Coordinates of C-alpha atoms and ligand atoms in Angstrom, one line a residue:
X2 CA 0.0 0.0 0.0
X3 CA 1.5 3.2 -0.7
X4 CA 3.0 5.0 2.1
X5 CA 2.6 8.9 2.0
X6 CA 5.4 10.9 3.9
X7 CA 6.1 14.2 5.5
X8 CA 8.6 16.2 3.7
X9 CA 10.9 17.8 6.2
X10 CA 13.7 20.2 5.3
X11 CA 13.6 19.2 1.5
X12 CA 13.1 15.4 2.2
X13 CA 10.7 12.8 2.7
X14 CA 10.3 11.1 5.9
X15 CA 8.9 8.8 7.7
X16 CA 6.8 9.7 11.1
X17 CA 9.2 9.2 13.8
X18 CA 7.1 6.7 15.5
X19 CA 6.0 4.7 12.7
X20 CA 2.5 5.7 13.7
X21 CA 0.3 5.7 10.5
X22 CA -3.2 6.3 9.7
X23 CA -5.9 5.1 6.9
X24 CA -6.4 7.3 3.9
X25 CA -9.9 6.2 2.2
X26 CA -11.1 6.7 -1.1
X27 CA -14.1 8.3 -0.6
X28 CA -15.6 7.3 -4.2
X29 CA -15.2 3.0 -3.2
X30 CA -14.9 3.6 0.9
X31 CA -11.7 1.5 0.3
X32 CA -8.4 2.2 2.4
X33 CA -5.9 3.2 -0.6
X34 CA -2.8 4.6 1.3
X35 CA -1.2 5.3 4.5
X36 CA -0.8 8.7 6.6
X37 CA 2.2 9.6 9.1
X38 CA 0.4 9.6 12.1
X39 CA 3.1 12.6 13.2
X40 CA 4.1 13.4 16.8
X41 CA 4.7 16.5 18.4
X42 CA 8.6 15.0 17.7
X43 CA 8.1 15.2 13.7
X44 CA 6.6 18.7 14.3
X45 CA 9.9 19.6 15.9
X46 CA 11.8 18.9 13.8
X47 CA 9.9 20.7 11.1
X48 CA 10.0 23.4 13.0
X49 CA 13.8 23.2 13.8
X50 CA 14.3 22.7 9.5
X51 CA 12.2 26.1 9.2
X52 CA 14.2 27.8 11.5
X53 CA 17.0 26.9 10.1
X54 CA 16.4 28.1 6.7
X55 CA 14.6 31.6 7.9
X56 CA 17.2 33.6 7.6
X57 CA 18.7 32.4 4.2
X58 CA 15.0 32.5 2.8
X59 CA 13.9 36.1 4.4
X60 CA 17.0 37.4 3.1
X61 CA 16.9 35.7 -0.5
X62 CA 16.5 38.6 -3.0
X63 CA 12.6 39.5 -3.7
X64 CA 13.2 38.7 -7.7
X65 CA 14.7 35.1 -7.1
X66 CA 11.8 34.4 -4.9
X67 CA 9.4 35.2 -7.0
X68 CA 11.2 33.9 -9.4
X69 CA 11.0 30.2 -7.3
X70 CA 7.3 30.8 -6.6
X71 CA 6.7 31.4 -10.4
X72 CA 8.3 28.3 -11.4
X73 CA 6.2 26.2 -8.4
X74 CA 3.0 27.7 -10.4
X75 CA 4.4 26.3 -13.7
X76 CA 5.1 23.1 -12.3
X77 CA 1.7 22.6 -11.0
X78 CA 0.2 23.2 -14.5
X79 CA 2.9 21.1 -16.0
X80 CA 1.7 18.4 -13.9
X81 CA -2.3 19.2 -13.7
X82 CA -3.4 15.5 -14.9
X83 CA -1.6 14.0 -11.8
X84 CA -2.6 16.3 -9.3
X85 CA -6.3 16.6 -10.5
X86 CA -6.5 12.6 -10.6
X87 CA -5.2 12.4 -6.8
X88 CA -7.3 15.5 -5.5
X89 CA -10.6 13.2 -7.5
X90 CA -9.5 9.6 -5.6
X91 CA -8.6 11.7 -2.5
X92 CA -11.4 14.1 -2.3
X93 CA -14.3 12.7 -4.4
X94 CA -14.8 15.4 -6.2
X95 CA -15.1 15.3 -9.7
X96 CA -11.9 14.7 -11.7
X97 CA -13.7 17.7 -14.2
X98 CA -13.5 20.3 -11.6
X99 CA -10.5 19.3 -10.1
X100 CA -9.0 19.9 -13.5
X101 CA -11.1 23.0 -14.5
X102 CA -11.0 24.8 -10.8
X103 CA -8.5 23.3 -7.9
X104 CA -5.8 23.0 -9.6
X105 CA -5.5 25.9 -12.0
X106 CA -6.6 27.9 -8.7
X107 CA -3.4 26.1 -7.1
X108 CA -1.3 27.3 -9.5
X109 CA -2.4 30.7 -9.9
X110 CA -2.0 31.4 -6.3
X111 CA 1.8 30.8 -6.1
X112 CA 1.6 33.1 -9.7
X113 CA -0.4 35.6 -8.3
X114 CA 1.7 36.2 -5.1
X115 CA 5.3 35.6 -6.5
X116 CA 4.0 39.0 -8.6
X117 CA 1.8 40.4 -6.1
X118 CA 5.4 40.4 -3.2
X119 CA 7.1 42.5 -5.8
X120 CA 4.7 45.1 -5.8
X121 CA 4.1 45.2 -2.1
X122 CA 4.3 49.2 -0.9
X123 CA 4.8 50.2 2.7
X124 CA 3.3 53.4 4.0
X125 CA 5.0 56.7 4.3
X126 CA 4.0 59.5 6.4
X127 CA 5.7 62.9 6.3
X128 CA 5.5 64.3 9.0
X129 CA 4.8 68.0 8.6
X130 CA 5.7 70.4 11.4
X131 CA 7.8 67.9 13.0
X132 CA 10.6 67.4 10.3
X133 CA 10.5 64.2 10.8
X134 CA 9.3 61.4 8.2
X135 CA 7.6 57.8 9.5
X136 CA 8.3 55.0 7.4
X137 CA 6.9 51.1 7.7
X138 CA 9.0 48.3 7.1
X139 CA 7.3 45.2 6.6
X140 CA 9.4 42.2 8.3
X141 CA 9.2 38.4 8.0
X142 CA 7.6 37.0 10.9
X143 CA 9.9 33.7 10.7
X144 CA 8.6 30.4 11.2
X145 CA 4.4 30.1 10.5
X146 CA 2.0 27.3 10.8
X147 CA -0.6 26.8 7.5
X148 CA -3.6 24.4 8.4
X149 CA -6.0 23.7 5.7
X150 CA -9.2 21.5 5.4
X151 CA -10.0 19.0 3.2
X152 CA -12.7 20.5 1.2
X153 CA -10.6 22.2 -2.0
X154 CA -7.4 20.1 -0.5
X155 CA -4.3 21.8 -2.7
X156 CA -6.1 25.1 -3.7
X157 CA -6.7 26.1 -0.1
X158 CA -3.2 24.4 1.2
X159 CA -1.3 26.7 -1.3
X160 CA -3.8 29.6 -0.8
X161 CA -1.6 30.2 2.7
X162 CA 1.4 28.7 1.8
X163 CA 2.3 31.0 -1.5
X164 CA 1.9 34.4 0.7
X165 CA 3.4 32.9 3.8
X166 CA 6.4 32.1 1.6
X167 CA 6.6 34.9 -0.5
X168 CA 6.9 37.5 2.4
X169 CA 9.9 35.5 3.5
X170 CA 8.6 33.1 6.2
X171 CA 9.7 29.6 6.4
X172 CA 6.7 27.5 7.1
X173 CA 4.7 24.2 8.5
X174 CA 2.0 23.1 6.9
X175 CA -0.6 20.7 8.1
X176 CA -3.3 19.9 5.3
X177 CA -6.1 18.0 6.7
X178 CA -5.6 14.2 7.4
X179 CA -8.9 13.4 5.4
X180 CA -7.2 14.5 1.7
X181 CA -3.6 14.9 2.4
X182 CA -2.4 13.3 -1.3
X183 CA -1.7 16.5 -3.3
X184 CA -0.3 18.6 -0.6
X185 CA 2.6 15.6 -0.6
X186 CA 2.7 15.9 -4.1
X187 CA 3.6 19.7 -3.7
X188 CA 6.7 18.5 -1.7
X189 CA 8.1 17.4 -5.0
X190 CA 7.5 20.0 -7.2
X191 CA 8.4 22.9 -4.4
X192 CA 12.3 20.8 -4.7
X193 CA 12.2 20.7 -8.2
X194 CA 11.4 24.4 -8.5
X195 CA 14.5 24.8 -6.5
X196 CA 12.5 26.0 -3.0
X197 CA 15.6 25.6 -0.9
X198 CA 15.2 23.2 2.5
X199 CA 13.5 23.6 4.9
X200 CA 11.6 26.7 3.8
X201 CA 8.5 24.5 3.4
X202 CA 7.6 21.6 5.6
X203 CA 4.6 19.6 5.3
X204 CA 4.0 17.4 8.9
X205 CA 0.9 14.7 8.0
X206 CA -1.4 13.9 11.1
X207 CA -4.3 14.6 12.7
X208 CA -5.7 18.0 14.0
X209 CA -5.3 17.5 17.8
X210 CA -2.2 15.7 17.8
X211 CA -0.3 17.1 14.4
X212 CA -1.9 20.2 14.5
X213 CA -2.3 21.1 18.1
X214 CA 1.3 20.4 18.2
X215 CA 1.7 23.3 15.3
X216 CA -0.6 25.2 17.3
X217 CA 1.0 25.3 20.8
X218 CA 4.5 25.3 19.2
X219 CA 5.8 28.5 21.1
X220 CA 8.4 30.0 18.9
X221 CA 5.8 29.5 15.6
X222 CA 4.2 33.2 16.1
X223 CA 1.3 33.2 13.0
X224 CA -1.1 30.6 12.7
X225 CA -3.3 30.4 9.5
X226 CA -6.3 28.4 9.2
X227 CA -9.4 27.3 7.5
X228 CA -11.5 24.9 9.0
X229 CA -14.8 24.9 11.1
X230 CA -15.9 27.4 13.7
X231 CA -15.6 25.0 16.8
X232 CA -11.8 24.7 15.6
X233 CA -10.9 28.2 15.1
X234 CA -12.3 29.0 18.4
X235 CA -10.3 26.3 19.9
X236 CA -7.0 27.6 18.1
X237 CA -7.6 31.3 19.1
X238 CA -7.9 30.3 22.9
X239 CA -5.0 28.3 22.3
X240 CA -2.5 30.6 20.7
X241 CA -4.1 33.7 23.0
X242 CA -1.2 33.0 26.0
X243 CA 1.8 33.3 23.3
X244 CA -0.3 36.2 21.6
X245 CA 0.2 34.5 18.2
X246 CA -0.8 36.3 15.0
X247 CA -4.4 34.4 13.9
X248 CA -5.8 34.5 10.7
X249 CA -9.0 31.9 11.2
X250 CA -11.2 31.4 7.8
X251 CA -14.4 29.4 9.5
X252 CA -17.6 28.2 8.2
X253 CA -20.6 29.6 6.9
X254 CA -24.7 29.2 6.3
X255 CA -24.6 32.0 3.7
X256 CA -27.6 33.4 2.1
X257 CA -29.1 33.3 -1.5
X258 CA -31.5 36.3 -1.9
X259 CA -33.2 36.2 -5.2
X260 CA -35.9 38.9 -6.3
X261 CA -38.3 38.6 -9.5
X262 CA -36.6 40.9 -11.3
X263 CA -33.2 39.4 -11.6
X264 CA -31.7 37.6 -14.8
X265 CA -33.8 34.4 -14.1
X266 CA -31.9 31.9 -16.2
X267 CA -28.2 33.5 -15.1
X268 CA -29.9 33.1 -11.6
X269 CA -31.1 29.4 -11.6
X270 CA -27.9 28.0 -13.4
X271 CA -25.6 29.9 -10.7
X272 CA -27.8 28.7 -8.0
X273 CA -27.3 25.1 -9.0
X274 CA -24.1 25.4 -8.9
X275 CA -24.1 27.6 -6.0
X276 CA -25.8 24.7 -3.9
X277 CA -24.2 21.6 -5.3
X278 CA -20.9 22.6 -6.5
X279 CA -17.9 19.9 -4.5
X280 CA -21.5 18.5 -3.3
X281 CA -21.9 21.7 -1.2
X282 CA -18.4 21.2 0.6
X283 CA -17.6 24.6 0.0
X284 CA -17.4 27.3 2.5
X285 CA -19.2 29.6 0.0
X286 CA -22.4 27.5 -1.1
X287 CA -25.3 29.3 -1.0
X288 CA -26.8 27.0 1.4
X289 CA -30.4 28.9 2.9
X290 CA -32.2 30.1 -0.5
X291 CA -34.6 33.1 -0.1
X292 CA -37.1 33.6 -2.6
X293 CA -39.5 36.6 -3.6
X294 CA -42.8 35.2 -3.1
X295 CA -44.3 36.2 -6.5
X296 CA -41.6 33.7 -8.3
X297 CA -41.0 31.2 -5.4
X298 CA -43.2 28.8 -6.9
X299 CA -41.9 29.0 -10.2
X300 CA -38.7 28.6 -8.8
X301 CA -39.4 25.9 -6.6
X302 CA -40.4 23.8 -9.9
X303 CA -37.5 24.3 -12.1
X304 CA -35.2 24.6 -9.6
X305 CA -36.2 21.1 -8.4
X306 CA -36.3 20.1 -12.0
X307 CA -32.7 20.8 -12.2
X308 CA -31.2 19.4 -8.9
X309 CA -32.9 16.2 -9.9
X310 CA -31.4 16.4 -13.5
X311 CA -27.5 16.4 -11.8
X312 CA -25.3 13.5 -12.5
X313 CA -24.0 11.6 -9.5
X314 CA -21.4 9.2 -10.2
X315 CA -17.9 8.2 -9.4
X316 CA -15.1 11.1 -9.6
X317 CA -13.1 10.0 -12.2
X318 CA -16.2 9.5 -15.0
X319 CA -16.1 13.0 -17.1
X320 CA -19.8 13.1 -17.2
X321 CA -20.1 13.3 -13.2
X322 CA -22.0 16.1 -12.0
X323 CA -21.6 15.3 -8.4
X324 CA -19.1 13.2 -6.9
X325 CA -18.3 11.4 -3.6
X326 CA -19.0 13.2 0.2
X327 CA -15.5 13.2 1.4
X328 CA -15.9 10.3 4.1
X329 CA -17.9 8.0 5.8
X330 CA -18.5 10.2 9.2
X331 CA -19.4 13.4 7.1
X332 CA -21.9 11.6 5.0
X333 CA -23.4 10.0 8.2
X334 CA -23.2 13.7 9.8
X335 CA -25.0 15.6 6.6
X336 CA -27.5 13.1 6.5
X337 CA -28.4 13.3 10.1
X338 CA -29.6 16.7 9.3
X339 CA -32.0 15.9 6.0
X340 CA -33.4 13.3 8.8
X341 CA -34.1 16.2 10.6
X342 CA -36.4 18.0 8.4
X343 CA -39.6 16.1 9.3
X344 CA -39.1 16.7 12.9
X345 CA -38.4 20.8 12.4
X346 CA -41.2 21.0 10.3
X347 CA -39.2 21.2 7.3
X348 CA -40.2 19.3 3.7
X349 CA -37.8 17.2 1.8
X350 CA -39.1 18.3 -2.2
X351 CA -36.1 16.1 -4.0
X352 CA -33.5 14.0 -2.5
X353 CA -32.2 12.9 0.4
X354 CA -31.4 9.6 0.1
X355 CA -27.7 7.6 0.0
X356 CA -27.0 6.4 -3.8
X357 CA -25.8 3.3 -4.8
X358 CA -23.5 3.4 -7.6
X359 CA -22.4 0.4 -9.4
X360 CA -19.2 -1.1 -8.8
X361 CA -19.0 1.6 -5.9
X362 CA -21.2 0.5 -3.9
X363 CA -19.7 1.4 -0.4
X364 CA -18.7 4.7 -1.7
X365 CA -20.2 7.6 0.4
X366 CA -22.7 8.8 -2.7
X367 CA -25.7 11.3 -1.3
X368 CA -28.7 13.0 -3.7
X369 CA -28.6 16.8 -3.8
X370 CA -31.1 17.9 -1.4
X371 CA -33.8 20.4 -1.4
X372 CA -35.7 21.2 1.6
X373 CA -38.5 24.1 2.2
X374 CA -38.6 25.5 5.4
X375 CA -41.0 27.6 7.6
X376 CA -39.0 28.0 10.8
X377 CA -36.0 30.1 10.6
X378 CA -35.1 29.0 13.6
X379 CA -34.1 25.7 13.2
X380 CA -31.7 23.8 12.8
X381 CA -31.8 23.3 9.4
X382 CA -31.4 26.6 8.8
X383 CA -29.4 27.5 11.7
X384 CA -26.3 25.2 11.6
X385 CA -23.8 24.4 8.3
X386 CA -23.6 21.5 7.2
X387 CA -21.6 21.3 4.4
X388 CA -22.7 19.0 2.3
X389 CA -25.2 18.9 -0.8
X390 CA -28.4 20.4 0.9
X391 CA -30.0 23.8 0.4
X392 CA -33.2 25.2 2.6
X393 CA -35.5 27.3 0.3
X394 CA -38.5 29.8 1.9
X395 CA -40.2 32.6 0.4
X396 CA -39.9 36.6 1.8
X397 CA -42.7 39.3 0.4
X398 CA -40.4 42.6 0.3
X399 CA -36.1 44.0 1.0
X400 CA -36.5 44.3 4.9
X401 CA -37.8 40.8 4.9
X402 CA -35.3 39.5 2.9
X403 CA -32.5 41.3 4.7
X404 CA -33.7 40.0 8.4
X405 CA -33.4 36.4 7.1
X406 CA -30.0 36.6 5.6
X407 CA -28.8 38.1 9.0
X408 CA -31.0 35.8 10.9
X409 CA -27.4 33.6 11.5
X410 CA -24.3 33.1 13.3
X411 CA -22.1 33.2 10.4
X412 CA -21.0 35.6 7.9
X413 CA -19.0 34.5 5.4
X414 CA -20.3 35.1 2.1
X415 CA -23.7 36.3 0.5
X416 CA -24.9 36.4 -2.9
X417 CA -28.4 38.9 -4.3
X418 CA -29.9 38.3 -7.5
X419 CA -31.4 41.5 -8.4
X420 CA -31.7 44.3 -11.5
X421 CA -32.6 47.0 -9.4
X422 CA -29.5 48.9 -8.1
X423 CA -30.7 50.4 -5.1
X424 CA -31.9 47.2 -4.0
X425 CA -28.7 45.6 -4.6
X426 CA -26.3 48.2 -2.8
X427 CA -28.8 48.5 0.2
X428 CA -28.7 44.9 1.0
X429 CA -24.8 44.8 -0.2
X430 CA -24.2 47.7 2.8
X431 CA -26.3 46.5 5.4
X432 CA -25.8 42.5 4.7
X433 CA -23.8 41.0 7.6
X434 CA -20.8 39.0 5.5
X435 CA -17.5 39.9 4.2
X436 CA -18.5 39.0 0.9
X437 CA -21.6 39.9 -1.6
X438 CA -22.1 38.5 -4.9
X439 CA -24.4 40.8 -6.9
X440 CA -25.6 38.6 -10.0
X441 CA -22.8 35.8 -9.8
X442 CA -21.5 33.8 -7.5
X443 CA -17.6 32.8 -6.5
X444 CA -16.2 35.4 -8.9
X445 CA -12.8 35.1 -7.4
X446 CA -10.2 38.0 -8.3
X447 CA -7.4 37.2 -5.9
X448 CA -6.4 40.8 -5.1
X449 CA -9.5 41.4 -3.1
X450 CA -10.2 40.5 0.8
X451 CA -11.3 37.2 1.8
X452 CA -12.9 36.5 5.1
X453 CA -15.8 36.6 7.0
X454 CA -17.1 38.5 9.9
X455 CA -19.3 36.7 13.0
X456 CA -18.7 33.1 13.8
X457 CA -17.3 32.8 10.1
X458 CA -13.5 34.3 11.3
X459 CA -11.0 36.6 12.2
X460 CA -8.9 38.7 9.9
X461 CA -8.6 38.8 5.9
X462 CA -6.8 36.4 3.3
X463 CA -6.2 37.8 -0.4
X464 CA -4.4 40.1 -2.1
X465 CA -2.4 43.0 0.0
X466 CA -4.5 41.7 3.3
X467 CA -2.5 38.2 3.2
X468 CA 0.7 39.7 2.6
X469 CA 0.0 42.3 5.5
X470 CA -1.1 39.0 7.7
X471 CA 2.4 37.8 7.1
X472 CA 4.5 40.3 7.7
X473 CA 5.0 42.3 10.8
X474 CA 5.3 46.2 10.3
X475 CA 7.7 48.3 12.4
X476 CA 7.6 52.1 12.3
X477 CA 10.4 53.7 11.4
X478 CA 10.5 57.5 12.6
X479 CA 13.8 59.9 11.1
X480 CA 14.1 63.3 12.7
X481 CA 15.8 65.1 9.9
X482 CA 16.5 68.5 11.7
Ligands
NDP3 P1 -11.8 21.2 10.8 O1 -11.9 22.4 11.6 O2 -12.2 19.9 11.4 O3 -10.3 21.0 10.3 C1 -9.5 21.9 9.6 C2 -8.1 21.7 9.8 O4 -7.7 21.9 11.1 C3 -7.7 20.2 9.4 O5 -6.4 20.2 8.9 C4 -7.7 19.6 10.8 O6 -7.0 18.4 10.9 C5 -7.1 20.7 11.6 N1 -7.4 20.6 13.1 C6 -8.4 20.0 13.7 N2 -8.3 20.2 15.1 C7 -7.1 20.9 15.3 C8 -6.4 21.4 16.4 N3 -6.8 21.1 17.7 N4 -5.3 22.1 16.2 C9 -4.9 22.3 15.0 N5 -5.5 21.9 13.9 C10 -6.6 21.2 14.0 O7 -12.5 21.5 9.4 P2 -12.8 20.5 8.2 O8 -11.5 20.0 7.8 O9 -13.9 19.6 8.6 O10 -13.3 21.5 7.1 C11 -14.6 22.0 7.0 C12 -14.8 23.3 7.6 O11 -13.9 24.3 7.0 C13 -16.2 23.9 7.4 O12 -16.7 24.4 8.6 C14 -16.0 24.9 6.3 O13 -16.9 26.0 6.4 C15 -14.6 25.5 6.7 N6 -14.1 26.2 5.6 C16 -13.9 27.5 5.6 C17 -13.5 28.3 4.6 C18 -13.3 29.7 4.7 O14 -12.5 30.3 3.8 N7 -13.9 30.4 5.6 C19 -13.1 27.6 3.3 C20 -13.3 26.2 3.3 C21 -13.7 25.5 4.4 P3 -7.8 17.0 10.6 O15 -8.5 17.1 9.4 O16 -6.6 16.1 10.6 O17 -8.6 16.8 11.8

């Protein structure tokens, strides 16, 4: 069975203690390779390889690390078939999207940040009166810890990793156990891009042993991490003692207004996708759908229509719509909550059942789901849970609409389908998220902030926010008189 291993100061190794874990194929719910199981020992010595190679890497001239960052980028397109096919067997997502989203994205983060470090600008601040002139250097922190999940495995691994490394930190990076196969096949094209050792280590493991052991490390000063709320919470209270630099990217329930005077066909094929896109394991799925009530039953029919139309079937078949859930526990979970709907009042209106596909049969296979709702209270509609299920409920008029969208914990992301511009930028000021999507939905451009406000984070990724997150600024003040 093939072994994956951590790769430590350039090279790959073995966990310390031997300790390995099951990786499952999530598309057959077959065991098809081995995890480190790492210690708090391998996470030394990651750290202690980082270390090492901080000051070589923070001093490196900007040009030839961008220059190593670029070629990382190249590297990953060069080898797109290989990493797509492993994030599809890892992930069970489908081998299409891997190809036509993860990994392009993957790529196009180290591209966009080995440009983006060279055109980094500190303020400057004269100041007048005083003769005196204030100037900020930005400063690698040294040694950070990067812990992804395992919903887009490499393009949310690299999404840290790229910035962390091109502001001159040395790093160690924890993807999650779950899909762990293309962040060790990053290992071996960060060496052949010439990333010198130790400025990237990648520890294998599990979050409260491998990762705890990241986060309590004292000497590692910035965490970054995307995961789940109840994580991030843990983390911050955590790292608060050694007053470590956070950056926590956490879930989301985010809303899906649509009014009858939007683009309705734009409107129902983005909301498909919206709902059902990596069978709603994405933090931004538009998971509680509210409708104007003068289209809501028009909606409700073709919307159904079109969720029922959506091909499930294993990863790696082109003509899959809607692949694997990523393993047995989160299928179980996510269907514990369609379960729910009868109790909360809620109606199931199209699937909601396990599949069975042929010849993988004890894959974790689920039916998009569709569920109207009356009480926006419940659970349902109260808790994420990240898989392919939607809640749908009509409003009558903008406040309505407004009070449910806010009506939640979380704030991640939002998305309005609407022609009417006043309508649009009311709700886009007064909406409680750090995104809004007017007309579209996940329309990335990787200069802007990415984050979310209430129980959906701390802090911004993207752009000049993610370079700023890893770098500490230090006033510089001249008296020139
Ligand atoms: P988890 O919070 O369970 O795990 C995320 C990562 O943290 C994994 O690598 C996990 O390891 C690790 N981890 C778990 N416990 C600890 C710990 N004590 N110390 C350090 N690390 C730890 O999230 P999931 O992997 O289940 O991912 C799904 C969640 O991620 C959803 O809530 C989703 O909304 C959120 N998410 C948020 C995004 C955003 O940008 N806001 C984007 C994508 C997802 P392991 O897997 O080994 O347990």
């Amino acid at each position: 069975m093939k072994k994956i291993l951590n790769y430590i100061n350039g090279e790959f190794k073995a966990p310390l203690l031997d300790q390995w874990l099951d990786n499952y194929n999530p598309s057959t719910g077959k065991i098809y390779s081995l995890i480190p199981n790492s210690s708090t020992k391998d996470v030394q010595l990651a750290y202690e390889a980082a270390k090492q190679a901080f000051q070589s890497w923070s001093n490196t001239p900007l040009q030839e690390r961008s220059e190593i960052l670029s070629r990382i980028s190249s590297l990953i397109i060069e080898n797109i078939d290989t990493l797509a096919n492993a994030e599809a067997i890892d992930n069970g997502k489908p081998l299409t999207l891997a190809t036509r989203v993860d990994i392009p994205r993957s790529s196009s983060n180290f591209q966009f940040f080995s440009h983006a470090i060279t055109q980094f600008a500190s303020e400057a601040h004269e100041s007048i009166g005083l003769d005196a002139i204030n100037f900020t250097l930005r400063q690698s922190i040294g040694v950070v810890g990067c812990i992804s999940p395992w919903n887009l495995p490499l393009y949310l691994f690299t999404w840290k990793i790229a910035p962390a490394l091109a502001a001159g930190n040395t790093v160690v990076a924890k993807p999650s156990e779950i899909t762990p196969m293309t962040a060790y096949l990053l290992g071996d094209i960060c060496t052949k891009a010439g990333l010198p050792k130790g400025v990237l280590n990648i520890v294998h493991g599990l979050g409260n042993t491998t990762g705890q052991a990241i986060i309590e490390h004292p000497d590692i000063k910035a965490i970054s991490f995307t995961g789940g709320t109840a994580t991030g919470a843990h983390i911050a209270k955590t790292a608060a003692p050694m007053f470590k630099k956070l950056s926590l990217e956490l879930g989301g329930k985010n809303p899906n207004l649509i009014f009858a005077d939007c683009d309705y066909d734009k409107m129902l094929s983005t909301t498909v996708r919206s709902s059902f896109a990596n069978q709603g394991q994405i933090c931004l799925c538009g998971s509680r759908i509210f409708v104007e009530r003068t289209i809501y039953d028009k909606f409700k029919i073709d919307f159904i229509q079109r969720t029922k139309s959506l091909k499930i079937g294993p990863p790696l078949d082109s003509t899959t719509e809607i692949g694997a859930l990523v393993s047995k526990s989160h299928i179980e979970k996510v269907k514990s909550y369609i379960d729910l709907a009868q109790q909360e009042g809620g109606t199931v209106l199209c699937g909601g059942e396990y599949v069975t596909i042929k010849d993988h049969e004890d894959g974790y296979y689920l039916q998009p789901t569709v569920i109207e709702v009356t009480d926006i209270n419940c659970k349902l509609t109260q808790e994420e849970i990240f898989g392919p299920v939607v809640t749908i409920m009509p409003f009558d008029n903008d406040e309505e609409a407004l009070a449910l969208a806010n009506n939640v914990r979380y704030g991640l992301s939002s998305t309005i389908w609407t022609n009417n511009l006043n309508r649009s930028m009311f709700l886009a000021k007064h909406i409680q998220a750090g995104i809004v999507w007017i007309n579209t939905w996940m329309m990335r451009d990787l200069r802007t902030a990415f984050g979310g406000v209430k129980d959906s984070g701390v802090g911004r990724e993207g752009g000049q926010e993610a370079l700023r997150f890893f770098t500490e600024p230090k006033n510089v003040c001249i008296h020139y008189k």
